[in-house]
Amino acid sequence: MSGLGAADRFARASARAQHPLTADFAESQRFDLDPFQIAGCQALEDGRSVLVAAPTGAGKTIVGEFAIHLAMLEPGDKAFYTTPIKALSNQKFHELQEVYGDDEVGLLTGDTNINASARIVVMTTEVLRNMLYADSPALRGLRFVVMDEVHYLADRFRGAVWEEVIIHLPRSVKLVSLSATVSNAEEFGDWLDTVRGDTAVIVSETRPVPLEQHVLVRGDLLPLFDDRAGVATAQVNQELLRIRGGHAATYESNRRAQEYRSARHAGGRRQPRGGQRPLRAAQAPRMERIDRPQVVDLLRRNHLLPAIFFIFSRAGCDAAVQQLRRADVRLTTPEERSEIRRVVEELTFALKDEDLAVLHFWEWRENLERGIAAHHAGLLPAFKEVVEELFRRKLVKVVFATETLALGINMPARTVVLEKLEKFNGEARVAITSGEYTQLTGRAGRRGIDVEGHAVVQWTEGLEPQSVAALASRRTYPLNSSFRPTYNMAVNLIDRFGRARAREILESSFAQFQADRSVVGLARQVKEAEESLAGYETAMTCDRGDFREYSTIRRELSDLEKINRRDATAPRRLRDERQQQIQSLRRRMQRHPCHSCPDREAHARWAERYWKLKRSTDKTRQQIDQRTGTVARVFDRVVDVLTALEYVEIDDDGVTTLTPAGRTMRRIYGERDLLVAESLRQGLWNALDAPSLAALACCLVYEPRRDEAGPGERGLPRGPFRAALDATQTLWQELDDLERDHRLPGSETPASGLAPAMHGWARGLPLDSVLTLADMAAGDFVRWAKQTIDLLDQISLVAEPKLAKTARTALDSVRRGIVAYTSA
């Protein structure tokens, strides 16, 4: 501090005085905190919730770690750290253990339960949602919840869970939302401020490590932007424009001539690349791409390793590794190879010997020892963890990955290479968005290691430099809600809050906020008014009778008298009828027990406030009903389906309550909640043994690829399974028809393509046989097996005793071998 000027010293002293906890925390870090990190920590120290939107690798998690630090300063306080995927939960769990010790940190990921009563618990977002619905005792003492990768709420399948958690967390819990850079962070922050209370929105677009953008044209790395203009102006390098404009041959000629001259100048006799003389323009109408081994060698020579090559295909990733292997690429030293082997053995020791050959273990390990690896969803999770660990330790130098690697896993590289700027989205090849480009290239640049990161786009025929520049310079990544009411959500909301309150809660969703921002504010007014109405009702309570009933009579009487006075010209018959009503109301009022209460007028003043606010609140409710109300209307349709199937019942007063079947559905989560609940209620699976139940559960979670054919009748398990599957599919059709009758979208038919393999696995078939039956990669099979286990676990908790026992047996039979070993 001695080198600082007086003004800087004063500013630091003032900051420390106002935020001493932030200052102490900042001083304990290995590097100086950036302004956005300090702002986030200071907001938390001030007692506010916070949304931090910043680029990948910028260090957003520091703010979440400060929240945990604050919780640990107060005995009895707790902090939860939620992530969207189990791999991230495992990673954060180990990081926090290193800081706070094993006793203080727990992990909950559905199939993993470690030290759940700890003061710091890392969990997937679904686990926290389930805890909130169950009003878990673990929520007591909860002070902070960190929601990492909160932009996942845009996910079509799982996004609703994030909104459920944000809405249902007690208001006393401070929320730390960590998001990638999104273009509507302020809108999202406004919603958080509305539903959570005072929330600071902190947006940073500054990368901690600057990013250099390149286009790889043959063997040259050309800057994407004009060095003199920079990214801010998106001034494209004129050389690239000339190449695109048809002057590729001239570029080739000039480049090779330069190589030739350089070789002559150096005294060598080598010919230009490829053994050819410099080409004239007419000789080279197009440029060939250099192959991957050459690209890797180029990056190595320019000190641009380690690198991640994003290839939007699993097969492409595996093929790239094989290509480097065939070219005998080796990027490691003998010492590094020895260390790689040690790490691999340490992290895979539990795998069975008979499974290693099936998993091509030795070839995979040899590739790692060369310093190269693939990373995609088809890889065994245990293998992915090894790749991630070796890459973090700088032992693996080149990883060929699909875009799933960009989703939050801590694997920064020096360079990111994009071979193409389009991908297959399941239906067609589409260009990647600027948001995807930003997410992918965000991996480039290791904080504290690199002066800058490098993004390299390989030249392809038809590449438009202006389009690449637009991708690189825009930050248009909007966060859009994917929230929609589900059957499970509906029964849980009705059970906890009643139907009317549940509807208002749904009006507070981010989906509704985006549909009509003012509705959220109105819904908040209604909630606050309801709290005031409850207070007024308590204040006007009379020990002689129901004062609200008495005040209703007084109000009706007063209103009728006003009408009668105002409408003096009305026909005599109508005036006589009103007079009779007035006399009747007066008699009822005078006979009411509260009329003789000595505190009647004091009660009446509170009653007047009650009715005035109620009238205003009813008008606000009408406004909400007249607005978009899309989410609540979908909720009403969901409730109508539940009513038709007798999961809820509505009494004569319109009060909605759960039936026993509805109470069962509270604990069934997932896309097939209604089908599972109804199958259990009808006893469709009661005759199944454990392997058959595992196979049928797999049919309900498995989502086949579009081009995938089912096994047909011949491949399916025999015996009661087929009857149970037929009955389940018939039930699905009936439910689908019912949903469409109520203007709900319905669902896809159960898919039996993986049933034979899951049945075989549950019967104990060896891994090679099962993967042959499944016709899929080991990592894919493990993922579906994990989801099958999740559903079997739910069935074991809610089914009748005999089927619950079968479900537990089935669960244990699936959770074996590589499925039991993997943690992600």
PDB file of C-alpha atoms in Angstrom, residues 467-696:
ATOM      1  CA  SER A 467     -20.164 -13.342 -40.301  1.00  0.00           C
ATOM      2  CA  VAL A 468     -17.385 -14.665 -38.075  1.00  0.00           C
ATOM      3  CA  ALA A 469     -16.640 -11.108 -36.941  1.00  0.00           C
ATOM      4  CA  ALA A 470     -20.318 -10.594 -36.101  1.00  0.00           C
ATOM      5  CA  LEU A 471     -20.333 -13.796 -34.010  1.00  0.00           C
ATOM      6  CA  ALA A 472     -17.196 -12.707 -32.188  1.00  0.00           C
ATOM      7  CA  SER A 473     -18.259  -9.124 -31.484  1.00  0.00           C
ATOM      8  CA  ARG A 474     -21.923  -9.561 -30.469  1.00  0.00           C
ATOM      9  CA  ARG A 475     -23.088 -10.650 -27.058  1.00  0.00           C
ATOM     10  CA  THR A 476     -26.695 -11.439 -27.927  1.00  0.00           C
ATOM     11  CA  TYR A 477     -27.503 -14.320 -25.618  1.00  0.00           C
ATOM     12  CA  PRO A 478     -30.995 -13.674 -24.246  1.00  0.00           C
ATOM     13  CA  LEU A 479     -32.225 -15.565 -21.211  1.00  0.00           C
ATOM     14  CA  ASN A 480     -35.767 -16.783 -21.887  1.00  0.00           C
ATOM     15  CA  SER A 481     -37.873 -18.712 -19.418  1.00  0.00           C
ATOM     16  CA  SER A 482     -38.919 -22.282 -20.208  1.00  0.00           C
ATOM     17  CA  PHE A 483     -41.230 -22.493 -17.179  1.00  0.00           C
ATOM     18  CA  ARG A 484     -44.469 -24.458 -17.448  1.00  0.00           C
ATOM     19  CA  PRO A 485     -46.641 -26.030 -14.747  1.00  0.00           C
ATOM     20  CA  THR A 486     -46.363 -29.810 -14.395  1.00  0.00           C
ATOM     21  CA  TYR A 487     -48.681 -32.232 -12.623  1.00  0.00           C
ATOM     22  CA  ASN A 488     -46.176 -32.760  -9.829  1.00  0.00           C
ATOM     23  CA  MET A 489     -45.730 -29.009  -9.439  1.00  0.00           C
ATOM     24  CA  ALA A 490     -49.502 -28.513  -9.325  1.00  0.00           C
ATOM     25  CA  VAL A 491     -50.183 -31.056  -6.567  1.00  0.00           C
ATOM     26  CA  ASN A 492     -47.271 -29.752  -4.479  1.00  0.00           C
ATOM     27  CA  LEU A 493     -48.426 -26.145  -4.812  1.00  0.00           C
ATOM     28  CA  ILE A 494     -52.043 -27.014  -4.019  1.00  0.00           C
ATOM     29  CA  ASP A 495     -50.969 -29.096  -1.033  1.00  0.00           C
ATOM     30  CA  ARG A 496     -48.800 -26.328   0.424  1.00  0.00           C
ATOM     31  CA  PHE A 497     -50.691 -23.185  -0.530  1.00  0.00           C
ATOM     32  CA  GLY A 498     -54.147 -24.009  -1.868  1.00  0.00           C
ATOM     33  CA  ARG A 499     -55.229 -23.449  -5.459  1.00  0.00           C
ATOM     34  CA  ALA A 500     -55.775 -19.681  -5.343  1.00  0.00           C
ATOM     35  CA  ARG A 501     -52.402 -18.962  -3.760  1.00  0.00           C
ATOM     36  CA  ALA A 502     -50.723 -21.465  -6.116  1.00  0.00           C
ATOM     37  CA  ARG A 503     -52.120 -19.545  -9.056  1.00  0.00           C
ATOM     38  CA  GLU A 504     -50.687 -16.298  -7.704  1.00  0.00           C
ATOM     39  CA  ILE A 505     -47.296 -17.955  -7.186  1.00  0.00           C
ATOM     40  CA  LEU A 506     -47.277 -18.996 -10.837  1.00  0.00           C
ATOM     41  CA  GLU A 507     -48.109 -15.422 -11.802  1.00  0.00           C
ATOM     42  CA  SER A 508     -44.776 -14.544 -10.171  1.00  0.00           C
ATOM     43  CA  SER A 509     -42.747 -16.789 -12.502  1.00  0.00           C
ATOM     44  CA  PHE A 510     -40.124 -15.358 -14.841  1.00  0.00           C
ATOM     45  CA  ALA A 511     -42.150 -16.778 -17.735  1.00  0.00           C
ATOM     46  CA  GLN A 512     -45.117 -14.641 -16.738  1.00  0.00           C
ATOM     47  CA  PHE A 513     -42.798 -11.718 -16.011  1.00  0.00           C
ATOM     48  CA  GLN A 514     -41.533 -11.858 -19.565  1.00  0.00           C
ATOM     49  CA  ALA A 515     -45.054 -12.297 -20.964  1.00  0.00           C
ATOM     50  CA  ASP A 516     -46.335  -9.272 -19.063  1.00  0.00           C
ATOM     51  CA  ARG A 517     -43.909  -7.641 -16.679  1.00  0.00           C
ATOM     52  CA  SER A 518     -46.570  -5.724 -14.787  1.00  0.00           C
ATOM     53  CA  VAL A 519     -48.411  -8.881 -13.696  1.00  0.00           C
ATOM     54  CA  VAL A 520     -45.579  -9.831 -11.352  1.00  0.00           C
ATOM     55  CA  GLY A 521     -45.836  -6.476  -9.602  1.00  0.00           C
ATOM     56  CA  LEU A 522     -49.614  -6.853  -9.333  1.00  0.00           C
ATOM     57  CA  ALA A 523     -49.244 -10.373  -7.942  1.00  0.00           C
ATOM     58  CA  ARG A 524     -46.824  -9.036  -5.345  1.00  0.00           C
ATOM     59  CA  GLN A 525     -49.375  -6.320  -4.422  1.00  0.00           C
ATOM     60  CA  VAL A 526     -52.036  -9.005  -3.960  1.00  0.00           C
ATOM     61  CA  LYS A 527     -49.744 -11.044  -1.720  1.00  0.00           C
ATOM     62  CA  GLU A 528     -48.877  -8.021   0.425  1.00  0.00           C
ATOM     63  CA  ALA A 529     -52.553  -7.007   0.537  1.00  0.00           C
ATOM     64  CA  GLU A 530     -53.492 -10.502   1.715  1.00  0.00           C
ATOM     65  CA  GLU A 531     -51.062 -10.162   4.605  1.00  0.00           C
ATOM     66  CA  SER A 532     -52.645  -6.805   5.522  1.00  0.00           C
ATOM     67  CA  LEU A 533     -56.159  -8.258   5.184  1.00  0.00           C
ATOM     68  CA  ALA A 534     -55.217 -11.049   7.598  1.00  0.00           C
ATOM     69  CA  GLY A 535     -53.988  -8.422  10.058  1.00  0.00           C
ATOM     70  CA  TYR A 536     -57.170  -6.343   9.743  1.00  0.00           C
ATOM     71  CA  GLU A 537     -59.276  -9.469  10.237  1.00  0.00           C
ATOM     72  CA  THR A 538     -57.401 -10.230  13.445  1.00  0.00           C
ATOM     73  CA  ALA A 539     -57.843  -6.631  14.684  1.00  0.00           C
ATOM     74  CA  MET A 540     -61.597  -6.678  14.114  1.00  0.00           C
ATOM     75  CA  THR A 541     -62.069 -10.036  15.861  1.00  0.00           C
ATOM     76  CA  CYS A 542     -64.956  -9.882  18.363  1.00  0.00           C
ATOM     77  CA  ASP A 543     -65.434 -12.362  21.207  1.00  0.00           C
ATOM     78  CA  ARG A 544     -69.239 -12.133  20.769  1.00  0.00           C
ATOM     79  CA  GLY A 545     -69.436 -13.390  17.215  1.00  0.00           C
ATOM     80  CA  ASP A 546     -68.235 -13.267  13.609  1.00  0.00           C
ATOM     81  CA  PHE A 547     -67.534  -9.571  13.085  1.00  0.00           C
ATOM     82  CA  ARG A 548     -66.760 -10.005   9.402  1.00  0.00           C
ATOM     83  CA  GLU A 549     -70.273 -11.387   8.951  1.00  0.00           C
ATOM     84  CA  TYR A 550     -71.668  -8.469  10.986  1.00  0.00           C
ATOM     85  CA  SER A 551     -69.654  -5.913   8.989  1.00  0.00           C
ATOM     86  CA  THR A 552     -70.889  -7.488   5.757  1.00  0.00           C
ATOM     87  CA  ILE A 553     -74.480  -6.848   6.843  1.00  0.00           C
ATOM     88  CA  ARG A 554     -73.627  -3.255   7.803  1.00  0.00           C
ATOM     89  CA  ARG A 555     -71.913  -2.714   4.476  1.00  0.00           C
ATOM     90  CA  GLU A 556     -74.832  -4.125   2.469  1.00  0.00           C
ATOM     91  CA  LEU A 557     -77.203  -1.938   4.478  1.00  0.00           C
ATOM     92  CA  SER A 558     -75.104   1.179   3.917  1.00  0.00           C
ATOM     93  CA  ASP A 559     -74.776   0.530   0.188  1.00  0.00           C
ATOM     94  CA  LEU A 560     -78.510  -0.073  -0.225  1.00  0.00           C
ATOM     95  CA  GLU A 561     -79.421   3.096   1.688  1.00  0.00           C
ATOM     96  CA  LYS A 562     -77.086   5.137  -0.539  1.00  0.00           C
ATOM     97  CA  ILE A 563     -78.690   3.672  -3.672  1.00  0.00           C
ATOM     98  CA  ASN A 564     -82.165   4.372  -2.345  1.00  0.00           C
ATOM     99  CA  ARG A 565     -81.329   8.016  -1.575  1.00  0.00           C
ATOM    100  CA  ARG A 566     -79.601   8.541  -4.905  1.00  0.00           C
ATOM    101  CA  ASP A 567     -82.300   6.854  -6.974  1.00  0.00           C
ATOM    102  CA  ALA A 568     -85.265   8.854  -5.670  1.00  0.00           C
ATOM    103  CA  THR A 569     -87.034   8.795  -9.059  1.00  0.00           C
ATOM    104  CA  ALA A 570     -87.197   5.003  -9.247  1.00  0.00           C
ATOM    105  CA  PRO A 571     -90.647   3.360  -9.564  1.00  0.00           C
ATOM    106  CA  ARG A 572     -92.531   3.071  -6.273  1.00  0.00           C
ATOM    107  CA  ARG A 573     -92.597  -0.746  -6.480  1.00  0.00           C
ATOM    108  CA  LEU A 574     -88.793  -0.904  -6.714  1.00  0.00           C
ATOM    109  CA  ARG A 575     -88.394   1.623  -3.888  1.00  0.00           C
ATOM    110  CA  ASP A 576     -90.767  -0.430  -1.686  1.00  0.00           C
ATOM    111  CA  GLU A 577     -88.753  -3.607  -2.388  1.00  0.00           C
ATOM    112  CA  ARG A 578     -85.538  -1.826  -1.421  1.00  0.00           C
ATOM    113  CA  GLN A 579     -87.152  -0.500   1.732  1.00  0.00           C
ATOM    114  CA  GLN A 580     -88.171  -4.019   2.714  1.00  0.00           C
ATOM    115  CA  GLN A 581     -84.591  -5.213   2.128  1.00  0.00           C
ATOM    116  CA  ILE A 582     -83.276  -2.320   4.230  1.00  0.00           C
ATOM    117  CA  GLN A 583     -85.659  -3.185   7.110  1.00  0.00           C
ATOM    118  CA  SER A 584     -84.650  -6.854   6.894  1.00  0.00           C
ATOM    119  CA  LEU A 585     -80.944  -5.994   7.006  1.00  0.00           C
ATOM    120  CA  ARG A 586     -81.499  -3.648   9.971  1.00  0.00           C
ATOM    121  CA  ARG A 587     -83.262  -6.403  11.912  1.00  0.00           C
ATOM    122  CA  ARG A 588     -80.455  -8.874  11.089  1.00  0.00           C
ATOM    123  CA  MET A 589     -77.845  -6.333  12.166  1.00  0.00           C
ATOM    124  CA  GLN A 590     -79.610  -5.531  15.467  1.00  0.00           C
ATOM    125  CA  ARG A 591     -80.035  -9.242  16.293  1.00  0.00           C
ATOM    126  CA  HIS A 592     -76.409 -10.081  15.503  1.00  0.00           C
ATOM    127  CA  PRO A 593     -74.328 -10.820  18.680  1.00  0.00           C
ATOM    128  CA  CYS A 594     -71.659  -8.294  17.687  1.00  0.00           C
ATOM    129  CA  HIS A 595     -74.195  -5.422  17.624  1.00  0.00           C
ATOM    130  CA  SER A 596     -74.178  -5.205  21.423  1.00  0.00           C
ATOM    131  CA  CYS A 597     -70.376  -5.338  21.770  1.00  0.00           C
ATOM    132  CA  PRO A 598     -69.054  -2.265  23.640  1.00  0.00           C
ATOM    133  CA  ASP A 599     -66.028  -2.169  21.231  1.00  0.00           C
ATOM    134  CA  ARG A 600     -68.277  -2.443  18.162  1.00  0.00           C
ATOM    135  CA  GLU A 601     -67.208   0.843  16.555  1.00  0.00           C
ATOM    136  CA  ALA A 602     -63.488   0.164  17.112  1.00  0.00           C
ATOM    137  CA  HIS A 603     -63.973  -3.212  15.405  1.00  0.00           C
ATOM    138  CA  ALA A 604     -65.974  -1.474  12.707  1.00  0.00           C
ATOM    139  CA  ARG A 605     -63.133   0.900  11.879  1.00  0.00           C
ATOM    140  CA  TRP A 606     -60.839  -2.090  11.263  1.00  0.00           C
ATOM    141  CA  ALA A 607     -63.628  -3.730   9.260  1.00  0.00           C
ATOM    142  CA  GLU A 608     -63.925  -0.637   7.083  1.00  0.00           C
ATOM    143  CA  ARG A 609     -60.215  -0.786   6.325  1.00  0.00           C
ATOM    144  CA  TYR A 610     -60.595  -4.506   5.598  1.00  0.00           C
ATOM    145  CA  TRP A 611     -63.414  -4.043   3.075  1.00  0.00           C
ATOM    146  CA  LYS A 612     -61.772  -1.067   1.421  1.00  0.00           C
ATOM    147  CA  LEU A 613     -58.523  -3.014   0.882  1.00  0.00           C
ATOM    148  CA  LYS A 614     -60.424  -6.136  -0.172  1.00  0.00           C
ATOM    149  CA  ARG A 615     -62.320  -4.164  -2.799  1.00  0.00           C
ATOM    150  CA  SER A 616     -59.020  -2.793  -4.120  1.00  0.00           C
ATOM    151  CA  THR A 617     -57.408  -6.247  -4.037  1.00  0.00           C
ATOM    152  CA  ASP A 618     -60.318  -7.796  -5.933  1.00  0.00           C
ATOM    153  CA  LYS A 619     -59.863  -5.165  -8.641  1.00  0.00           C
ATOM    154  CA  THR A 620     -56.154  -6.009  -8.817  1.00  0.00           C
ATOM    155  CA  ARG A 621     -57.039  -9.698  -9.179  1.00  0.00           C
ATOM    156  CA  GLN A 622     -59.367  -8.801 -12.040  1.00  0.00           C
ATOM    157  CA  GLN A 623     -56.512  -6.921 -13.683  1.00  0.00           C
ATOM    158  CA  ILE A 624     -54.292 -10.003 -13.378  1.00  0.00           C
ATOM    159  CA  ASP A 625     -57.044 -12.194 -14.856  1.00  0.00           C
ATOM    160  CA  GLN A 626     -57.499  -9.780 -17.747  1.00  0.00           C
ATOM    161  CA  ARG A 627     -53.779  -9.688 -18.544  1.00  0.00           C
ATOM    162  CA  THR A 628     -51.895 -12.425 -20.297  1.00  0.00           C
ATOM    163  CA  GLY A 629     -52.192 -14.959 -17.459  1.00  0.00           C
ATOM    164  CA  THR A 630     -50.725 -17.635 -19.705  1.00  0.00           C
ATOM    165  CA  VAL A 631     -48.955 -19.634 -17.002  1.00  0.00           C
ATOM    166  CA  ALA A 632     -51.954 -19.606 -14.670  1.00  0.00           C
ATOM    167  CA  ARG A 633     -54.261 -20.699 -17.493  1.00  0.00           C
ATOM    168  CA  VAL A 634     -52.011 -23.668 -18.220  1.00  0.00           C
ATOM    169  CA  PHE A 635     -52.075 -24.419 -14.489  1.00  0.00           C
ATOM    170  CA  ASP A 636     -55.899 -24.393 -14.576  1.00  0.00           C
ATOM    171  CA  ARG A 637     -55.865 -26.895 -17.433  1.00  0.00           C
ATOM    172  CA  VAL A 638     -53.424 -29.102 -15.523  1.00  0.00           C
ATOM    173  CA  VAL A 639     -55.733 -28.959 -12.489  1.00  0.00           C
ATOM    174  CA  ASP A 640     -58.711 -29.833 -14.709  1.00  0.00           C
ATOM    175  CA  VAL A 641     -56.901 -32.989 -15.870  1.00  0.00           C
ATOM    176  CA  LEU A 642     -56.015 -33.854 -12.275  1.00  0.00           C
ATOM    177  CA  THR A 643     -59.645 -33.316 -11.282  1.00  0.00           C
ATOM    178  CA  ALA A 644     -60.920 -35.545 -14.084  1.00  0.00           C
ATOM    179  CA  LEU A 645     -58.561 -38.309 -12.885  1.00  0.00           C
ATOM    180  CA  GLU A 646     -59.422 -37.705  -9.210  1.00  0.00           C
ATOM    181  CA  TYR A 647     -55.989 -36.616  -8.054  1.00  0.00           C
ATOM    182  CA  VAL A 648     -57.610 -33.479  -6.682  1.00  0.00           C
ATOM    183  CA  GLU A 649     -61.179 -32.775  -5.650  1.00  0.00           C
ATOM    184  CA  ILE A 650     -63.089 -29.521  -5.543  1.00  0.00           C
ATOM    185  CA  ASP A 651     -65.816 -29.062  -2.902  1.00  0.00           C
ATOM    186  CA  ASP A 652     -69.008 -26.999  -3.206  1.00  0.00           C
ATOM    187  CA  ASP A 653     -67.166 -23.886  -2.046  1.00  0.00           C
ATOM    188  CA  GLY A 654     -64.542 -24.288  -4.764  1.00  0.00           C
ATOM    189  CA  VAL A 655     -61.800 -25.384  -2.354  1.00  0.00           C
ATOM    190  CA  THR A 656     -59.328 -27.714  -4.078  1.00  0.00           C
ATOM    191  CA  THR A 657     -57.655 -30.470  -2.053  1.00  0.00           C
ATOM    192  CA  LEU A 658     -55.560 -33.535  -2.832  1.00  0.00           C
ATOM    193  CA  THR A 659     -56.933 -37.054  -2.830  1.00  0.00           C
ATOM    194  CA  PRO A 660     -54.738 -39.968  -1.624  1.00  0.00           C
ATOM    195  CA  ALA A 661     -53.616 -40.426  -5.255  1.00  0.00           C
ATOM    196  CA  GLY A 662     -52.658 -36.735  -5.390  1.00  0.00           C
ATOM    197  CA  ARG A 663     -50.605 -37.081  -2.224  1.00  0.00           C
ATOM    198  CA  THR A 664     -48.723 -39.955  -3.881  1.00  0.00           C
ATOM    199  CA  MET A 665     -47.979 -37.817  -6.932  1.00  0.00           C
ATOM    200  CA  ARG A 666     -46.226 -35.213  -4.784  1.00  0.00           C
ATOM    201  CA  ARG A 667     -43.154 -37.470  -4.745  1.00  0.00           C
ATOM    202  CA  ILE A 668     -43.091 -38.411  -8.431  1.00  0.00           C
ATOM    203  CA  TYR A 669     -40.896 -36.093 -10.471  1.00  0.00           C
ATOM    204  CA  GLY A 670     -40.063 -36.043 -14.159  1.00  0.00           C
ATOM    205  CA  GLU A 671     -41.571 -35.747 -17.609  1.00  0.00           C
ATOM    206  CA  ARG A 672     -43.793 -38.804 -17.043  1.00  0.00           C
ATOM    207  CA  ASP A 673     -45.168 -37.899 -13.603  1.00  0.00           C
ATOM    208  CA  LEU A 674     -48.824 -38.440 -14.536  1.00  0.00           C
ATOM    209  CA  LEU A 675     -48.213 -41.688 -16.433  1.00  0.00           C
ATOM    210  CA  VAL A 676     -46.134 -43.121 -13.572  1.00  0.00           C
ATOM    211  CA  ALA A 677     -48.687 -42.121 -10.936  1.00  0.00           C
ATOM    212  CA  GLU A 678     -51.622 -43.532 -12.902  1.00  0.00           C
ATOM    213  CA  SER A 679     -49.759 -46.779 -13.722  1.00  0.00           C
ATOM    214  CA  LEU A 680     -49.053 -47.276 -10.020  1.00  0.00           C
ATOM    215  CA  ARG A 681     -52.652 -46.530  -9.075  1.00  0.00           C
ATOM    216  CA  GLN A 682     -53.993 -49.013 -11.647  1.00  0.00           C
ATOM    217  CA  GLY A 683     -51.475 -51.681 -10.615  1.00  0.00           C
ATOM    218  CA  LEU A 684     -50.144 -52.128 -14.145  1.00  0.00           C
ATOM    219  CA  TRP A 685     -46.671 -53.147 -12.955  1.00  0.00           C
ATOM    220  CA  ASN A 686     -47.546 -55.312  -9.952  1.00  0.00           C
ATOM    221  CA  ALA A 687     -46.727 -58.613 -11.696  1.00  0.00           C
ATOM    222  CA  LEU A 688     -43.234 -57.574 -12.820  1.00  0.00           C
ATOM    223  CA  ASP A 689     -40.006 -58.997 -11.446  1.00  0.00           C
ATOM    224  CA  ALA A 690     -37.031 -56.720 -10.780  1.00  0.00           C
ATOM    225  CA  PRO A 691     -35.335 -56.903 -14.232  1.00  0.00           C
ATOM    226  CA  SER A 692     -38.681 -56.352 -15.978  1.00  0.00           C
ATOM    227  CA  LEU A 693     -39.521 -53.378 -13.762  1.00  0.00           C
ATOM    228  CA  ALA A 694     -36.092 -51.902 -14.517  1.00  0.00           C
ATOM    229  CA  ALA A 695     -36.732 -52.364 -18.251  1.00  0.00           C
ATOM    230  CA  LEU A 696     -40.157 -50.747 -18.026  1.00  0.00           C
TER     231      LEU A 696
END
